[in-house]
Amino acid sequence: MIYISKPHITEAEKSAVIEVLNSGMLAQGKKTAELEERFAAVCETRHAVATSSGTTGLYLTLLAHGIGEGDEVITTSFTFIASTSSVLFTGARPVFVDIEEETFNIDPKKIEAVITPKTKAILPVHLYGHPCDMETIMAIAERHGLQVIEDAAQAVGAKYRGKPVGGFGTGVFSLYATKNVMSGEGGMITTDDDQLAEHLRMLRSHGMKERYYHEMLGYNFRTSDLHAAIGVEQIKRIDELTEKRRKNAAYLNEHLEGVITPTARPEVEHVWHQYTIRVPGDRDRAIEHLHESGVGTGIFYPVPVHKQGYIQELVGEVSLPVTERLAEEVISLPVHPSLTQQDLETIVEAVNSI
Ligand SMILES: Cc1ncc(COP(=O)(O)O)c(C=O)c1O
């Protein structure tokens, strides 16, 4: 079976972890600082703050932006639950906007219609590694005095008009095991704002700047140097890993027939966290055929966030026709850097004979 995702692990990751183990210093320390520095360089931001996950990164970012009870945050429903659950944990209310059919991302044309006096932030999700239309989103945010928190969990290294995502608003990334750059578990927040970065570092670790002097209420949302050691080796190879994904996606785009293939807008550098085709009609049968042909698949995501039971109870009925239709059509295919030419040919043959 060709797996839908596969972490790209080399001897470098293995020896980096062993080095940390041998050092006896396992908790957040030098390796985490190195990962933060390298991550900030990739995102071209002044700061990167490592967290225990993308989810805790989103939550801390919302808190540090002062978002809470009585506030509204505009986002999409065609995403992983954490884009919304992090908003709910602050006490704020998610307000869903439909997506663009072409990119699966928030449709900026529909944002202004849902802005109210309670709206505090826009939380666009760069889904599958394709950047959102940041020019339009930033212009709307500026016009209405809103903050922008980019859910860039799937999009490390992606660029919009030459500028890395995570540098438009405050960026939040995931380093979960299947992500383009991973550390097993982990997250990263990027910002140019010195004060915000300091606030995030304190929220992340018990409100401390100096050990055991607690200046504010804080959590333990730290990562460890064991995880960071993996992340450092991964981010050193980001260009190579991304290039492989791009080549795999280009090959599939060139050879697949009879399905709707994904596109990258000319103004973006897509990093292909997922390669997602659309199969209107009998998706289940198509998936069965792909599995019988040895091709692993994923559905990201079968139930849009606003249709999840507990969310529906909280936000009521919302009409998001594009989201609902695409949730029934999408199938993600393997695009990860470990695919061989033979794997790509197997995928093409299986898809073209659906
Ligand atoms: C779009 C999106 N947002 C947030 C997250 C949460 O990241 P994590 O799994 O690291 O908590 C993920 C990761 O799966 C994601 O895909």
mmCIF file of C-alpha atoms and ligand atoms in Angstrom:
data_model
loop_
_atom_site.group_PDB
_atom_site.id
_atom_site.type_symbol
_atom_site.label_atom_id
_atom_site.label_comp_id
_atom_site.label_asym_id
_atom_site.label_seq_id
_atom_site.Cartn_x
_atom_site.Cartn_y
_atom_site.Cartn_z
ATOM 1 C CA MET A 1 0.000 0.000 0.000
ATOM 2 C CA ILE A 2 1.245 3.484 -0.849
ATOM 3 C CA TYR A 3 0.512 5.396 2.328
ATOM 4 C CA ILE A 4 -1.250 8.754 2.215
ATOM 5 C CA SER A 5 1.511 10.225 4.356
ATOM 6 C CA LYS A 6 4.918 9.121 5.513
ATOM 7 C CA PRO A 7 7.321 11.093 7.693
ATOM 8 C CA HIS A 8 10.629 11.605 5.851
ATOM 9 C CA ILE A 9 13.093 10.388 8.481
ATOM 10 C CA THR A 10 16.821 10.099 7.807
ATOM 11 C CA GLU A 11 19.884 9.211 9.865
ATOM 12 C CA ALA A 12 20.165 12.939 10.701
ATOM 13 C CA GLU A 13 16.889 12.922 12.689
ATOM 14 C CA LYS A 14 17.885 9.696 14.465
ATOM 15 C CA SER A 15 21.317 10.896 15.528
ATOM 16 C CA ALA A 16 19.950 14.315 16.540
ATOM 17 C CA VAL A 17 17.530 12.627 18.956
ATOM 18 C CA ILE A 18 20.252 10.373 20.335
ATOM 19 C CA GLU A 19 22.490 13.392 20.836
ATOM 20 C CA VAL A 20 19.792 15.060 22.952
ATOM 21 C CA LEU A 21 19.270 11.834 24.914
ATOM 22 C CA ASN A 22 23.010 11.562 25.546
ATOM 23 C CA SER A 23 23.139 15.182 26.688
ATOM 24 C CA GLY A 24 20.668 14.447 29.483
ATOM 25 C CA MET A 25 18.921 17.781 28.725
ATOM 26 C CA LEU A 26 15.568 16.649 27.364
ATOM 27 C CA ALA A 27 13.237 19.532 28.207
ATOM 28 C CA GLN A 28 12.785 22.755 26.218
ATOM 29 C CA GLY A 29 16.261 24.236 25.825
ATOM 30 C CA LYS A 30 18.951 24.839 23.210
ATOM 31 C CA LYS A 31 17.441 22.661 20.474
ATOM 32 C CA THR A 32 14.088 24.391 20.823
ATOM 33 C CA ALA A 33 15.828 27.772 20.559
ATOM 34 C CA GLU A 34 17.627 26.572 17.409
ATOM 35 C CA LEU A 35 14.363 25.353 15.883
ATOM 36 C CA GLU A 36 12.706 28.703 16.659
ATOM 37 C CA GLU A 37 15.561 30.587 15.036
ATOM 38 C CA ARG A 38 15.502 28.458 11.885
ATOM 39 C CA PHE A 39 11.709 28.647 11.678
ATOM 40 C CA ALA A 40 11.708 32.442 11.976
ATOM 41 C CA ALA A 41 14.270 32.587 9.170
ATOM 42 C CA VAL A 42 12.062 30.465 6.883
ATOM 43 C CA CYS A 43 9.000 32.609 7.689
ATOM 44 C CA GLU A 44 11.031 35.854 7.496
ATOM 45 C CA THR A 45 9.639 36.965 10.872
ATOM 46 C CA ARG A 46 11.483 38.426 13.878
ATOM 47 C CA HIS A 47 10.206 35.721 16.213
ATOM 48 C CA ALA A 48 9.087 32.110 16.266
ATOM 49 C CA VAL A 49 7.714 30.660 19.501
ATOM 50 C CA ALA A 50 7.580 26.869 19.804
ATOM 51 C CA THR A 51 4.565 25.229 21.442
ATOM 52 C CA SER A 52 3.461 21.702 22.284
ATOM 53 C CA SER A 53 1.148 21.559 19.241
ATOM 54 C CA GLY A 54 -0.512 23.628 16.556
ATOM 55 C CA THR A 55 -3.691 23.540 18.623
ATOM 56 C CA THR A 56 -2.058 25.020 21.713
ATOM 57 C CA GLY A 57 -0.298 27.506 19.418
ATOM 58 C CA LEU A 58 -3.641 28.698 18.045
ATOM 59 C CA TYR A 59 -5.157 28.901 21.514
ATOM 60 C CA LEU A 60 -2.235 30.897 22.968
ATOM 61 C CA THR A 61 -2.240 33.219 19.970
ATOM 62 C CA LEU A 62 -5.950 33.956 20.354
ATOM 63 C CA LEU A 63 -5.458 34.606 24.084
ATOM 64 C CA ALA A 64 -2.446 36.831 23.493
ATOM 65 C CA HIS A 65 -4.536 38.850 21.020
ATOM 66 C CA GLY A 66 -7.068 39.433 23.798
ATOM 67 C CA ILE A 67 -9.798 37.341 22.203
ATOM 68 C CA GLY A 68 -12.382 35.907 24.581
ATOM 69 C CA GLU A 69 -15.976 35.845 25.764
ATOM 70 C CA GLY A 70 -18.331 37.953 23.629
ATOM 71 C CA ASP A 71 -15.937 38.171 20.644
ATOM 72 C CA GLU A 72 -16.398 36.739 17.169
ATOM 73 C CA VAL A 73 -13.705 35.204 14.983
ATOM 74 C CA ILE A 74 -14.292 34.749 11.254
ATOM 75 C CA THR A 75 -12.959 31.498 9.816
ATOM 76 C CA THR A 76 -13.819 28.531 7.587
ATOM 77 C CA SER A 77 -15.545 25.250 8.271
ATOM 78 C CA PHE A 78 -13.594 23.271 5.649
ATOM 79 C CA THR A 79 -10.642 22.572 7.948
ATOM 80 C CA PHE A 80 -9.393 20.497 10.848
ATOM 81 C CA ILE A 81 -11.422 20.955 14.031
ATOM 82 C CA ALA A 82 -8.580 22.765 15.848
ATOM 83 C CA SER A 83 -9.073 25.939 13.775
ATOM 84 C CA THR A 84 -12.447 26.250 15.529
ATOM 85 C CA SER A 85 -11.960 24.454 18.848
ATOM 86 C CA SER A 86 -9.128 26.845 19.733
ATOM 87 C CA VAL A 87 -11.574 29.751 19.274
ATOM 88 C CA LEU A 88 -14.199 28.030 21.428
ATOM 89 C CA PHE A 89 -11.717 27.443 24.253
ATOM 90 C CA THR A 90 -11.250 31.216 24.583
ATOM 91 C CA GLY A 91 -15.005 31.705 24.990
ATOM 92 C CA ALA A 92 -15.266 33.491 21.610
ATOM 93 C CA ARG A 93 -17.668 32.434 18.862
ATOM 94 C CA PRO A 94 -16.576 31.149 15.446
ATOM 95 C CA VAL A 95 -18.354 32.693 12.464
ATOM 96 C CA PHE A 96 -18.053 30.569 9.347
ATOM 97 C CA VAL A 97 -17.579 31.875 5.818
ATOM 98 C CA ASP A 98 -17.813 29.677 2.738
ATOM 99 C CA ILE A 99 -14.756 28.714 0.677
ATOM 100 C CA GLU A 100 -13.550 29.229 -2.884
ATOM 101 C CA GLU A 101 -14.094 26.164 -5.019
ATOM 102 C CA GLU A 102 -10.712 26.564 -6.711
ATOM 103 C CA THR A 103 -8.462 26.774 -3.621
ATOM 104 C CA PHE A 104 -10.581 25.285 -0.788
ATOM 105 C CA ASN A 105 -9.723 28.452 1.183
ATOM 106 C CA ILE A 106 -11.855 31.214 2.718
ATOM 107 C CA ASP A 107 -13.682 33.240 0.065
ATOM 108 C CA PRO A 108 -12.647 36.829 0.826
ATOM 109 C CA LYS A 109 -15.652 38.189 -1.082
ATOM 110 C CA LYS A 110 -17.898 36.748 1.635
ATOM 111 C CA ILE A 111 -16.044 38.067 4.689
ATOM 112 C CA GLU A 112 -17.391 41.611 4.973
ATOM 113 C CA ALA A 113 -21.019 40.460 5.018
ATOM 114 C CA VAL A 114 -20.484 38.701 8.380
ATOM 115 C CA ILE A 115 -18.473 41.400 10.180
ATOM 116 C CA THR A 116 -20.306 42.739 13.248
ATOM 117 C CA PRO A 117 -19.262 45.045 16.115
ATOM 118 C CA LYS A 118 -18.237 41.860 17.975
ATOM 119 C CA THR A 119 -15.789 40.698 15.285
ATOM 120 C CA LYS A 120 -12.205 40.784 16.603
ATOM 121 C CA ALA A 121 -10.231 38.650 14.166
ATOM 122 C CA ILE A 122 -10.095 36.800 10.876
ATOM 123 C CA LEU A 123 -8.550 33.334 11.057
ATOM 124 C CA PRO A 124 -7.829 32.183 7.488
ATOM 125 C CA VAL A 125 -6.591 28.591 7.008
ATOM 126 C CA HIS A 126 -4.002 27.922 4.292
ATOM 127 C CA LEU A 127 -5.553 24.553 3.592
ATOM 128 C CA TYR A 128 -3.535 21.750 1.996
ATOM 129 C CA GLY A 129 -0.557 24.164 1.767
ATOM 130 C CA HIS A 130 -2.173 26.649 -0.658
ATOM 131 C CA PRO A 131 -1.986 30.211 0.723
ATOM 132 C CA CYS A 132 -5.210 32.193 1.118
ATOM 133 C CA ASP A 133 -5.770 35.444 -0.768
ATOM 134 C CA MET A 134 -3.799 37.422 1.824
ATOM 135 C CA GLU A 135 -3.828 40.719 -0.051
ATOM 136 C CA THR A 136 -7.623 40.946 0.086
ATOM 137 C CA ILE A 137 -7.850 39.540 3.620
ATOM 138 C CA MET A 138 -5.284 42.006 5.009
ATOM 139 C CA ALA A 139 -7.061 44.913 3.292
ATOM 140 C CA ILE A 140 -10.399 43.889 4.856
ATOM 141 C CA ALA A 141 -8.763 43.492 8.275
ATOM 142 C CA GLU A 142 -7.204 46.924 8.042
ATOM 143 C CA ARG A 143 -10.452 48.549 6.915
ATOM 144 C CA HIS A 144 -12.335 47.102 9.894
ATOM 145 C CA GLY A 145 -9.572 47.160 12.526
ATOM 146 C CA LEU A 146 -9.407 43.362 12.842
ATOM 147 C CA GLN A 147 -6.525 41.126 13.827
ATOM 148 C CA VAL A 148 -5.402 38.348 11.492
ATOM 149 C CA ILE A 149 -4.333 34.957 12.829
ATOM 150 C CA GLU A 150 -3.151 32.668 10.044
ATOM 151 C CA ASP A 151 -3.746 28.972 10.565
ATOM 152 C CA ALA A 152 -0.680 27.892 8.628
ATOM 153 C CA ALA A 153 -0.627 24.401 10.198
ATOM 154 C CA GLN A 154 -0.391 22.797 6.756
ATOM 155 C CA ALA A 155 1.643 25.415 4.973
ATOM 156 C CA VAL A 156 5.198 25.813 6.246
ATOM 157 C CA GLY A 157 7.276 27.433 3.515
ATOM 158 C CA ALA A 158 4.284 28.449 1.370
ATOM 159 C CA LYS A 159 4.394 31.944 -0.095
ATOM 160 C CA TYR A 160 1.876 34.517 -1.287
ATOM 161 C CA ARG A 161 3.323 37.026 -3.772
ATOM 162 C CA GLY A 162 6.813 35.992 -2.660
ATOM 163 C CA LYS A 163 6.158 36.505 1.067
ATOM 164 C CA PRO A 164 6.045 33.474 3.389
ATOM 165 C CA VAL A 165 2.747 32.708 5.115
ATOM 166 C CA GLY A 166 2.807 33.292 8.849
ATOM 167 C CA GLY A 167 4.245 36.761 8.264
ATOM 168 C CA PHE A 168 1.033 38.549 7.250
ATOM 169 C CA GLY A 169 -0.837 38.301 10.547
ATOM 170 C CA THR A 170 0.330 36.163 13.453
ATOM 171 C CA GLY A 171 1.145 32.716 12.031
ATOM 172 C CA VAL A 172 0.502 29.355 13.651
ATOM 173 C CA PHE A 173 2.065 26.142 12.345
ATOM 174 C CA SER A 174 1.781 22.472 13.262
ATOM 175 C CA LEU A 175 4.754 20.114 13.464
ATOM 176 C CA TYR A 176 2.551 17.043 13.881
ATOM 177 C CA ALA A 177 4.012 13.810 12.475
ATOM 178 C CA THR A 178 2.359 14.026 9.038
ATOM 179 C CA LYS A 179 3.107 17.688 8.378
ATOM 180 C CA ASN A 180 5.581 18.927 5.730
ATOM 181 C CA VAL A 181 8.089 19.783 8.448
ATOM 182 C CA MET A 182 7.447 17.711 11.537
ATOM 183 C CA SER A 183 8.783 16.983 14.995
ATOM 184 C CA GLY A 184 6.372 14.189 15.971
ATOM 185 C CA GLU A 185 4.198 16.645 17.879
ATOM 186 C CA GLY A 186 4.697 20.389 18.118
ATOM 187 C CA GLY A 187 3.619 23.824 17.001
ATOM 188 C CA MET A 188 5.135 27.199 16.146
ATOM 189 C CA ILE A 189 3.872 30.780 16.318
ATOM 190 C CA THR A 190 5.461 33.451 14.131
ATOM 191 C CA THR A 191 5.333 37.218 14.601
ATOM 192 C CA ASP A 192 7.322 40.425 14.103
ATOM 193 C CA ASP A 193 5.872 41.897 17.302
ATOM 194 C CA ASP A 194 8.429 41.806 20.163
ATOM 195 C CA GLN A 195 5.836 42.332 22.905
ATOM 196 C CA LEU A 196 3.485 39.686 21.533
ATOM 197 C CA ALA A 197 6.356 37.186 21.313
ATOM 198 C CA GLU A 198 7.285 37.838 24.947
ATOM 199 C CA HIS A 199 3.655 37.498 26.031
ATOM 200 C CA LEU A 200 3.383 34.175 24.142
ATOM 201 C CA ARG A 201 6.587 32.856 25.743
ATOM 202 C CA MET A 202 5.199 33.642 29.179
ATOM 203 C CA LEU A 203 1.768 32.154 28.459
ATOM 204 C CA ARG A 204 3.557 29.046 27.183
ATOM 205 C CA SER A 205 5.465 28.494 30.403
ATOM 206 C CA HIS A 206 3.635 29.346 33.632
ATOM 207 C CA GLY A 207 3.840 33.109 33.210
ATOM 208 C CA MET A 208 7.595 33.084 33.868
ATOM 209 C CA LYS A 209 10.488 35.016 32.408
ATOM 210 C CA GLU A 210 12.736 34.012 35.239
ATOM 211 C CA ARG A 211 12.367 30.522 36.657
ATOM 212 C CA TYR A 212 9.845 30.328 39.533
ATOM 213 C CA TYR A 213 8.949 34.038 39.353
ATOM 214 C CA HIS A 214 5.383 33.976 37.970
ATOM 215 C CA GLU A 215 4.255 37.309 36.574
ATOM 216 C CA MET A 216 0.963 36.118 35.088
ATOM 217 C CA LEU A 217 -1.271 33.100 34.697
ATOM 218 C CA GLY A 218 0.303 30.671 32.243
ATOM 219 C CA TYR A 219 0.201 27.091 31.010
ATOM 220 C CA ASN A 220 2.718 24.407 30.233
ATOM 221 C CA PHE A 221 2.419 24.375 26.450
ATOM 222 C CA ARG A 222 6.140 23.831 25.873
ATOM 223 C CA THR A 223 7.714 21.363 23.486
ATOM 224 C CA SER A 224 10.831 19.319 24.344
ATOM 225 C CA ASP A 225 14.342 19.307 22.921
ATOM 226 C CA LEU A 226 13.752 15.702 21.831
ATOM 227 C CA HIS A 227 10.978 16.892 19.523
ATOM 228 C CA ALA A 228 12.840 20.035 18.524
ATOM 229 C CA ALA A 229 15.875 17.954 17.487
ATOM 230 C CA ILE A 230 13.716 16.229 14.871
ATOM 231 C CA GLY A 231 12.238 19.549 13.750
ATOM 232 C CA VAL A 232 15.677 21.124 13.307
ATOM 233 C CA GLU A 233 16.804 18.356 10.941
ATOM 234 C CA GLN A 234 13.537 18.618 9.034
ATOM 235 C CA ILE A 235 13.592 22.373 8.591
ATOM 236 C CA LYS A 236 17.191 22.190 7.360
ATOM 237 C CA ARG A 237 15.799 20.085 4.479
ATOM 238 C CA ILE A 238 12.653 22.145 3.848
ATOM 239 C CA ASP A 239 13.641 23.171 0.308
ATOM 240 C CA GLU A 240 14.418 19.604 -0.729
ATOM 241 C CA LEU A 241 11.240 18.208 0.881
ATOM 242 C CA THR A 242 9.018 20.894 -0.676
ATOM 243 C CA GLU A 243 10.599 20.484 -4.106
ATOM 244 C CA LYS A 244 9.821 16.755 -4.033
ATOM 245 C CA ARG A 245 6.182 17.456 -3.152
ATOM 246 C CA ARG A 246 5.970 20.038 -5.973
ATOM 247 C CA LYS A 247 7.411 17.610 -8.504
ATOM 248 C CA ASN A 248 5.040 14.853 -7.387
ATOM 249 C CA ALA A 249 2.050 17.206 -7.632
ATOM 250 C CA ALA A 250 3.155 18.407 -11.089
ATOM 251 C CA TYR A 251 3.441 14.800 -12.291
ATOM 252 C CA LEU A 252 -0.024 13.942 -11.006
ATOM 253 C CA ASN A 253 -1.514 17.119 -12.506
ATOM 254 C CA GLU A 254 -0.012 16.223 -15.856
ATOM 255 C CA HIS A 255 -1.114 12.581 -15.926
ATOM 256 C CA LEU A 256 -4.427 12.273 -14.065
ATOM 257 C CA GLU A 257 -7.563 12.082 -16.156
ATOM 258 C CA GLY A 258 -11.296 11.995 -15.480
ATOM 259 C CA VAL A 259 -11.130 13.728 -12.081
ATOM 260 C CA ILE A 260 -10.866 17.390 -11.033
ATOM 261 C CA THR A 261 -7.221 18.035 -10.181
ATOM 262 C CA PRO A 262 -6.019 20.754 -7.772
ATOM 263 C CA THR A 263 -4.507 24.012 -8.977
ATOM 264 C CA ALA A 264 -2.068 26.535 -7.565
ATOM 265 C CA ARG A 265 -2.817 30.181 -8.299
ATOM 266 C CA PRO A 266 -0.001 31.940 -10.159
ATOM 267 C CA GLU A 267 0.656 34.350 -7.263
ATOM 268 C CA VAL A 268 1.320 31.564 -4.715
ATOM 269 C CA GLU A 269 3.980 28.988 -3.934
ATOM 270 C CA HIS A 270 1.943 25.959 -2.913
ATOM 271 C CA VAL A 271 3.708 23.437 -0.649
ATOM 272 C CA TRP A 272 1.341 20.536 -1.327
ATOM 273 C CA HIS A 273 0.743 19.258 2.187
ATOM 274 C CA GLN A 274 -2.137 17.442 0.517
ATOM 275 C CA TYR A 275 -2.826 16.697 -3.127
ATOM 276 C CA THR A 276 -6.604 16.682 -3.272
ATOM 277 C CA ILE A 277 -8.675 15.646 -6.267
ATOM 278 C CA ARG A 278 -12.426 15.935 -6.569
ATOM 279 C CA VAL A 279 -14.610 13.067 -7.658
ATOM 280 C CA PRO A 280 -18.209 14.177 -7.952
ATOM 281 C CA GLY A 281 -20.527 11.176 -7.856
ATOM 282 C CA ASP A 282 -19.716 7.915 -6.128
ATOM 283 C CA ARG A 283 -16.690 8.805 -4.021
ATOM 284 C CA ASP A 284 -16.933 5.662 -1.886
ATOM 285 C CA ARG A 285 -16.595 3.420 -4.926
ATOM 286 C CA ALA A 286 -13.647 5.458 -6.205
ATOM 287 C CA ILE A 287 -11.896 5.078 -2.842
ATOM 288 C CA GLU A 288 -12.562 1.360 -2.785
ATOM 289 C CA HIS A 289 -11.018 1.057 -6.238
ATOM 290 C CA LEU A 290 -7.955 3.081 -5.191
ATOM 291 C CA HIS A 291 -7.446 0.930 -2.098
ATOM 292 C CA GLU A 292 -7.779 -2.266 -4.143
ATOM 293 C CA SER A 293 -5.095 -0.838 -6.434
ATOM 294 C CA GLY A 294 -2.764 -0.273 -3.466
ATOM 295 C CA VAL A 295 -3.227 3.498 -3.225
ATOM 296 C CA GLY A 296 -3.852 4.962 0.225
ATOM 297 C CA THR A 297 -6.229 7.921 0.435
ATOM 298 C CA GLY A 298 -7.447 10.487 2.946
ATOM 299 C CA ILE A 299 -10.585 12.579 3.201
ATOM 300 C CA PHE A 300 -9.762 15.971 4.660
ATOM 301 C CA TYR A 301 -12.388 16.444 5.942
ATOM 302 C CA PRO A 302 -15.495 14.267 5.609
ATOM 303 C CA VAL A 303 -17.673 16.351 7.948
ATOM 304 C CA PRO A 304 -17.238 20.138 7.817
ATOM 305 C CA VAL A 305 -16.730 21.736 11.222
ATOM 306 C CA HIS A 306 -20.167 23.442 11.251
ATOM 307 C CA LYS A 307 -21.792 20.012 10.754
ATOM 308 C CA GLN A 308 -20.050 18.396 13.745
ATOM 309 C CA GLY A 309 -22.721 17.739 16.376
ATOM 310 C CA TYR A 310 -21.452 19.864 19.255
ATOM 311 C CA ILE A 311 -20.518 22.762 16.978
ATOM 312 C CA GLN A 312 -23.933 22.664 15.308
ATOM 313 C CA GLU A 313 -25.537 22.926 18.740
ATOM 314 C CA LEU A 314 -23.420 25.996 19.496
ATOM 315 C CA VAL A 315 -23.691 27.915 16.237
ATOM 316 C CA GLY A 316 -27.019 26.662 14.857
ATOM 317 C CA GLU A 317 -27.826 26.211 11.165
ATOM 318 C CA VAL A 318 -25.324 27.810 8.806
ATOM 319 C CA SER A 319 -25.527 27.640 5.023
ATOM 320 C CA LEU A 320 -22.147 26.919 3.405
ATOM 321 C CA PRO A 321 -23.026 25.291 0.067
ATOM 322 C CA VAL A 322 -19.509 25.136 -1.438
ATOM 323 C CA THR A 323 -18.032 23.671 1.764
ATOM 324 C CA GLU A 324 -20.786 21.071 1.992
ATOM 325 C CA ARG A 325 -20.485 20.027 -1.640
ATOM 326 C CA LEU A 326 -16.679 19.787 -1.656
ATOM 327 C CA ALA A 327 -16.675 17.791 1.590
ATOM 328 C CA GLU A 328 -18.504 15.091 -0.352
ATOM 329 C CA GLU A 329 -16.172 15.173 -3.361
ATOM 330 C CA VAL A 330 -12.592 15.411 -2.057
ATOM 331 C CA ILE A 331 -10.074 12.596 -2.004
ATOM 332 C CA SER A 332 -6.465 13.248 -1.047
ATOM 333 C CA LEU A 333 -3.811 11.132 -2.746
ATOM 334 C CA PRO A 334 -0.240 10.439 -1.636
ATOM 335 C CA VAL A 335 2.114 13.312 -2.590
ATOM 336 C CA HIS A 336 4.758 12.975 0.136
ATOM 337 C CA PRO A 337 8.490 13.182 -0.599
ATOM 338 C CA SER A 338 9.121 9.432 -0.203
ATOM 339 C CA LEU A 339 7.080 8.474 -3.291
ATOM 340 C CA THR A 340 9.020 6.686 -6.033
ATOM 341 C CA GLN A 341 8.408 6.988 -9.792
ATOM 342 C CA GLN A 342 6.780 3.545 -9.593
ATOM 343 C CA ASP A 343 4.435 4.810 -6.842
ATOM 344 C CA LEU A 344 3.440 7.803 -8.982
ATOM 345 C CA GLU A 345 2.706 5.538 -11.948
ATOM 346 C CA THR A 346 0.617 3.233 -9.753
ATOM 347 C CA ILE A 347 -1.404 6.217 -8.480
ATOM 348 C CA VAL A 348 -1.984 7.502 -12.033
ATOM 349 C CA GLU A 349 -3.071 4.093 -13.289
ATOM 350 C CA ALA A 350 -5.433 3.605 -10.334
ATOM 351 C CA VAL A 351 -7.031 7.070 -10.650
ATOM 352 C CA ASN A 352 -7.366 6.913 -14.426
ATOM 353 C CA SER A 353 -9.237 3.628 -14.163
ATOM 354 C CA ILE A 354 -11.751 4.771 -11.528
HETATM 355 C C1 LIG B 1 -5.577 23.281 9.569
HETATM 356 C C2 LIG B 1 -5.055 22.788 10.888
HETATM 357 N N1 LIG B 1 -5.179 23.570 11.968
HETATM 358 C C3 LIG B 1 -4.700 23.190 13.171
HETATM 359 C C4 LIG B 1 -4.097 21.971 13.355
HETATM 360 C C5 LIG B 1 -3.677 21.560 14.724
HETATM 361 O O1 LIG B 1 -2.340 21.189 14.817
HETATM 362 P P1 LIG B 1 -1.874 20.055 15.865
HETATM 363 O O2 LIG B 1 -2.342 18.745 15.369
HETATM 364 O O3 LIG B 1 -0.370 20.190 15.838
HETATM 365 O O4 LIG B 1 -2.444 20.429 17.177
HETATM 366 C C6 LIG B 1 -3.936 21.115 12.258
HETATM 367 C C7 LIG B 1 -3.233 19.835 12.398
HETATM 368 O O5 LIG B 1 -3.648 18.772 12.222
HETATM 369 C C8 LIG B 1 -4.445 21.523 10.991
HETATM 370 O O6 LIG B 1 -4.357 20.731 9.926
#
